[in-house]
mmCIF file of N, CA and C in Angstrom:
data_model
loop_
_atom_site.group_PDB
_atom_site.id
_atom_site.type_symbol
_atom_site.label_atom_id
_atom_site.label_comp_id
_atom_site.label_asym_id
_atom_site.label_seq_id
_atom_site.Cartn_x
_atom_site.Cartn_y
_atom_site.Cartn_z
ATOM 1 N N MET A 1 64.387 -55.411 -121.303
ATOM 2 C CA MET A 1 63.662 -54.431 -122.069
ATOM 3 C C MET A 1 63.631 -53.354 -121.119
ATOM 4 N N ARG A 2 64.074 -52.145 -121.690
ATOM 5 C CA ARG A 2 64.093 -50.889 -120.903
ATOM 6 C C ARG A 2 62.696 -50.201 -120.847
ATOM 7 N N ASN A 3 62.405 -49.537 -119.927
ATOM 8 C CA ASN A 3 61.052 -48.877 -119.737
ATOM 9 C C ASN A 3 61.055 -47.514 -119.174
ATOM 10 N N ASP A 4 60.088 -46.645 -119.288
ATOM 11 C CA ASP A 4 60.009 -45.337 -118.744
ATOM 12 C C ASP A 4 59.127 -45.282 -117.715
ATOM 13 N N VAL A 5 58.725 -46.310 -116.963
ATOM 14 C CA VAL A 5 57.460 -46.443 -116.002
ATOM 15 C C VAL A 5 57.921 -45.475 -114.932
ATOM 16 N N ARG A 6 59.342 -45.479 -114.258
ATOM 17 C CA ARG A 6 59.696 -44.629 -113.161
ATOM 18 C C ARG A 6 59.545 -43.162 -113.615
ATOM 19 N N ARG A 7 60.005 -42.831 -114.762
ATOM 20 C CA ARG A 7 59.739 -41.384 -115.409
ATOM 21 C C ARG A 7 58.464 -41.003 -115.260
ATOM 22 N N LEU A 8 57.519 -41.817 -115.983
ATOM 23 C CA LEU A 8 56.274 -41.579 -115.995
ATOM 24 C C LEU A 8 55.564 -41.368 -114.710
ATOM 25 N N ARG A 9 55.758 -42.196 -113.777
ATOM 26 C CA ARG A 9 55.347 -42.248 -112.465
ATOM 27 C C ARG A 9 55.599 -41.090 -111.651
ATOM 28 N N THR A 10 56.868 -40.659 -111.681
ATOM 29 C CA THR A 10 57.391 -39.596 -110.759
ATOM 30 C C THR A 10 56.887 -38.369 -111.298
ATOM 31 N N ALA A 11 56.616 -38.231 -112.791
ATOM 32 C CA ALA A 11 56.146 -37.029 -113.374
ATOM 33 C C ALA A 11 54.934 -36.775 -112.856
ATOM 34 N N GLN A 12 53.968 -37.753 -112.636
ATOM 35 C CA GLN A 12 52.643 -37.629 -112.076
ATOM 36 C C GLN A 12 52.657 -37.706 -110.464
ATOM 37 N N GLU A 13 53.873 -37.624 -109.882
ATOM 38 C CA GLU A 13 53.963 -37.586 -108.458
ATOM 39 C C GLU A 13 53.200 -38.858 -107.737
ATOM 40 N N LEU A 14 53.325 -39.855 -108.375
ATOM 41 C CA LEU A 14 52.731 -41.195 -107.916
ATOM 42 C C LEU A 14 53.718 -42.016 -107.147
ATOM 43 N N SER A 15 53.439 -42.655 -105.980
ATOM 44 C CA SER A 15 54.378 -43.416 -105.443
ATOM 45 C C SER A 15 54.009 -44.889 -105.970
ATOM 46 N N GLN A 16 55.043 -45.846 -105.774
ATOM 47 C CA GLN A 16 54.954 -47.117 -106.436
ATOM 48 C C GLN A 16 53.769 -47.862 -105.805
ATOM 49 N N GLN A 17 53.393 -47.472 -104.678
ATOM 50 C CA GLN A 17 52.117 -47.999 -104.097
ATOM 51 C C GLN A 17 50.893 -47.506 -104.836
ATOM 52 N N ALA A 18 50.785 -46.391 -105.032
ATOM 53 C CA ALA A 18 49.525 -45.765 -105.710
ATOM 54 C C ALA A 18 49.363 -46.236 -107.143
ATOM 55 N N LEU A 19 50.567 -46.332 -107.816
ATOM 56 C CA LEU A 19 50.601 -46.858 -109.096
ATOM 57 C C LEU A 19 50.085 -48.281 -109.078
ATOM 58 N N GLY A 20 50.840 -49.055 -108.118
ATOM 59 C CA GLY A 20 50.201 -50.494 -107.989
ATOM 60 C C GLY A 20 48.734 -50.620 -107.978
ATOM 61 N N ALA A 21 48.314 -49.764 -107.001
ATOM 62 C CA ALA A 21 46.819 -49.919 -106.707
ATOM 63 C C ALA A 21 46.083 -49.743 -107.885
ATOM 64 N N ALA A 22 46.481 -48.470 -108.623
ATOM 65 C CA ALA A 22 45.752 -48.087 -109.841
ATOM 66 C C ALA A 22 45.759 -49.287 -110.766
ATOM 67 N N LEU A 23 46.668 -49.995 -110.939
ATOM 68 C CA LEU A 23 47.008 -50.982 -111.893
ATOM 69 C C LEU A 23 46.514 -52.429 -111.476
ATOM 70 N N GLY A 24 46.322 -52.615 -110.294
ATOM 71 C CA GLY A 24 45.955 -53.903 -109.685
ATOM 72 C C GLY A 24 47.141 -54.760 -109.425
ATOM 73 N N VAL A 25 48.148 -54.307 -109.223
ATOM 74 C CA VAL A 25 49.394 -55.145 -108.796
ATOM 75 C C VAL A 25 50.094 -54.466 -107.532
ATOM 76 N N SER A 26 50.957 -55.274 -107.025
ATOM 77 C CA SER A 26 51.725 -54.715 -105.783
ATOM 78 C C SER A 26 52.681 -53.724 -106.116
ATOM 79 N N ARG A 27 53.229 -53.118 -105.095
ATOM 80 C CA ARG A 27 54.213 -52.203 -105.139
ATOM 81 C C ARG A 27 55.646 -52.735 -105.485
ATOM 82 N N GLN A 28 55.673 -54.000 -105.019
ATOM 83 C CA GLN A 28 56.927 -54.871 -105.482
ATOM 84 C C GLN A 28 56.910 -55.065 -107.014
ATOM 85 N N THR A 29 55.636 -55.353 -107.538
ATOM 86 C CA THR A 29 55.658 -55.593 -109.013
ATOM 87 C C THR A 29 56.161 -54.226 -109.797
ATOM 88 N N VAL A 30 55.564 -53.178 -109.241
ATOM 89 C CA VAL A 30 56.128 -51.956 -109.946
ATOM 90 C C VAL A 30 57.460 -51.595 -109.781
ATOM 91 N N ASN A 31 57.977 -51.925 -108.573
ATOM 92 C CA ASN A 31 59.376 -52.019 -108.349
ATOM 93 C C ASN A 31 60.212 -52.765 -109.292
ATOM 94 N N ALA A 32 59.761 -54.032 -109.414
ATOM 95 C CA ALA A 32 60.528 -54.790 -110.324
ATOM 96 C C ALA A 32 60.611 -54.647 -111.732
ATOM 97 N N ILE A 33 59.282 -53.986 -112.198
ATOM 98 C CA ILE A 33 59.247 -53.487 -113.691
ATOM 99 C C ILE A 33 60.170 -52.304 -113.740
ATOM 100 N N GLU A 34 60.042 -51.294 -112.912
ATOM 101 C CA GLU A 34 61.057 -50.076 -113.037
ATOM 102 C C GLU A 34 62.412 -50.490 -113.241
ATOM 103 N N GLN A 35 62.942 -51.444 -112.244
ATOM 104 C CA GLN A 35 64.278 -51.963 -112.209
ATOM 105 C C GLN A 35 64.598 -52.883 -113.410
ATOM 106 N N GLY A 36 63.718 -53.306 -114.167
ATOM 107 C CA GLY A 36 64.010 -53.952 -115.314
ATOM 108 C C GLY A 36 64.177 -55.623 -114.970
ATOM 109 N N ARG A 37 63.775 -55.943 -113.646
ATOM 110 C CA ARG A 37 63.930 -57.247 -113.276
ATOM 111 C C ARG A 37 62.623 -58.153 -113.822
ATOM 112 N N TYR A 38 61.678 -57.418 -114.208
ATOM 113 C CA TYR A 38 60.348 -58.199 -114.641
ATOM 114 C C TYR A 38 59.627 -57.522 -115.843
ATOM 115 N N ASP A 39 59.365 -58.317 -116.783
ATOM 116 C CA ASP A 39 58.778 -57.774 -118.032
ATOM 117 C C ASP A 39 57.299 -58.022 -117.787
ATOM 118 N N PRO A 40 56.387 -57.104 -117.871
ATOM 119 C CA PRO A 40 54.953 -57.335 -117.523
ATOM 120 C C PRO A 40 54.424 -58.044 -118.801
ATOM 121 N N SER A 41 53.371 -58.798 -118.284
ATOM 122 C CA SER A 41 52.386 -59.429 -119.411
ATOM 123 C C SER A 41 52.013 -58.387 -120.210
ATOM 124 N N LEU A 42 51.506 -58.787 -121.444
ATOM 125 C CA LEU A 42 50.877 -57.793 -122.513
ATOM 126 C C LEU A 42 49.759 -57.076 -121.809
ATOM 127 N N PRO A 43 48.701 -57.785 -121.110
ATOM 128 C CA PRO A 43 47.702 -56.987 -120.545
ATOM 129 C C PRO A 43 48.222 -55.950 -119.578
ATOM 130 N N LEU A 44 49.090 -56.398 -118.802
ATOM 131 C CA LEU A 44 49.651 -55.401 -117.879
ATOM 132 C C LEU A 44 50.310 -54.276 -118.496
ATOM 133 N N ALA A 45 51.039 -54.499 -119.513
ATOM 134 C CA ALA A 45 51.768 -53.347 -120.270
ATOM 135 C C ALA A 45 50.750 -52.408 -120.865
ATOM 136 N N ILE A 46 49.697 -52.969 -121.405
ATOM 137 C CA ILE A 46 48.587 -52.325 -121.931
ATOM 138 C C ILE A 46 48.040 -51.273 -120.813
ATOM 139 N N ARG A 47 47.753 -51.856 -119.712
ATOM 140 C CA ARG A 47 47.059 -51.171 -118.698
ATOM 141 C C ARG A 47 48.013 -49.981 -118.060
ATOM 142 N N ILE A 48 49.428 -50.320 -118.119
ATOM 143 C CA ILE A 48 50.310 -49.297 -117.683
ATOM 144 C C ILE A 48 50.388 -48.130 -118.816
ATOM 145 N N ALA A 49 50.326 -48.419 -119.987
ATOM 146 C CA ALA A 49 50.334 -47.448 -121.182
ATOM 147 C C ALA A 49 49.088 -46.648 -121.099
ATOM 148 N N ARG A 50 47.925 -47.294 -120.854
ATOM 149 C CA ARG A 50 46.692 -46.597 -120.796
ATOM 150 C C ARG A 50 46.591 -45.648 -119.702
ATOM 151 N N HIS A 51 47.283 -46.115 -118.523
ATOM 152 C CA HIS A 51 47.138 -45.316 -117.350
ATOM 153 C C HIS A 51 47.909 -44.009 -117.594
ATOM 154 N N PHE A 52 48.971 -43.961 -118.318
ATOM 155 C CA PHE A 52 49.745 -42.898 -118.671
ATOM 156 C C PHE A 52 49.381 -42.139 -119.821
ATOM 157 N N GLY A 53 48.208 -42.603 -120.563
ATOM 158 C CA GLY A 53 47.886 -42.027 -121.795
ATOM 159 C C GLY A 53 48.695 -42.022 -123.002
ATOM 160 N N THR A 54 49.389 -43.238 -123.177
ATOM 161 C CA THR A 54 50.453 -43.386 -124.140
ATOM 162 C C THR A 54 50.417 -44.760 -124.667
ATOM 163 N N THR A 55 51.336 -45.145 -125.619
ATOM 164 C CA THR A 55 51.159 -46.463 -126.162
ATOM 165 C C THR A 55 52.266 -47.365 -125.482
ATOM 166 N N VAL A 56 52.102 -48.668 -125.685
ATOM 167 C CA VAL A 56 52.904 -49.471 -125.022
ATOM 168 C C VAL A 56 54.466 -49.389 -125.606
ATOM 169 N N GLU A 57 54.499 -48.860 -126.988
ATOM 170 C CA GLU A 57 55.865 -48.905 -127.528
ATOM 171 C C GLU A 57 56.523 -47.561 -127.088
ATOM 172 N N GLU A 58 55.789 -46.638 -126.536
ATOM 173 C CA GLU A 58 56.318 -45.401 -126.058
ATOM 174 C C GLU A 58 56.870 -45.700 -124.460
ATOM 175 N N VAL A 59 56.298 -46.570 -123.816
ATOM 176 C CA VAL A 59 56.829 -47.059 -122.630
ATOM 177 C C VAL A 59 57.775 -48.107 -122.496
ATOM 178 N N PHE A 60 57.596 -49.033 -123.308
ATOM 179 C CA PHE A 60 58.604 -50.138 -123.247
ATOM 180 C C PHE A 60 59.518 -50.084 -124.435
ATOM 181 N N HIS A 61 60.746 -50.369 -124.161
ATOM 182 C CA HIS A 61 61.744 -50.258 -125.491
ATOM 183 C C HIS A 61 62.511 -51.575 -125.578
ATOM 184 N N VAL A 62 62.434 -52.246 -126.596
ATOM 185 C CA VAL A 62 63.170 -53.627 -126.828
ATOM 186 C C VAL A 62 64.752 -53.185 -126.964
ATOM 187 N N ASP A 63 65.621 -53.920 -126.052
ATOM 188 C CA ASP A 63 66.892 -53.656 -126.241
ATOM 189 C C ASP A 63 67.335 -54.180 -127.612
ATOM 190 N N ASP A 64 68.191 -53.389 -128.385
ATOM 191 C CA ASP A 64 68.602 -53.837 -129.840
ATOM 192 C C ASP A 64 69.636 -54.835 -129.728
ATOM 193 N N ASP A 65 70.393 -55.035 -128.676
ATOM 194 C CA ASP A 65 71.479 -55.940 -128.494
ATOM 195 C C ASP A 65 71.080 -57.366 -128.301
ATOM 196 N N THR A 66 69.936 -57.744 -128.310
ATOM 197 C CA THR A 66 69.427 -59.002 -128.138
ATOM 198 C C THR A 66 69.319 -59.828 -129.285
#
């Protein structure tokens, strides 16, 4: 699954550490999500979307080739 977390985070000039703290997760979790190595749980995906004032569907994109 692709996502726009890095783009949204950098647009707000947030570090991975700061975003992780705001979401209640580690910097490593934020990094793994941005790299596409970890798909967040639904509650975490909702927290991410709400943090950026958008919807889950606008942040996370299902790859069509699966």
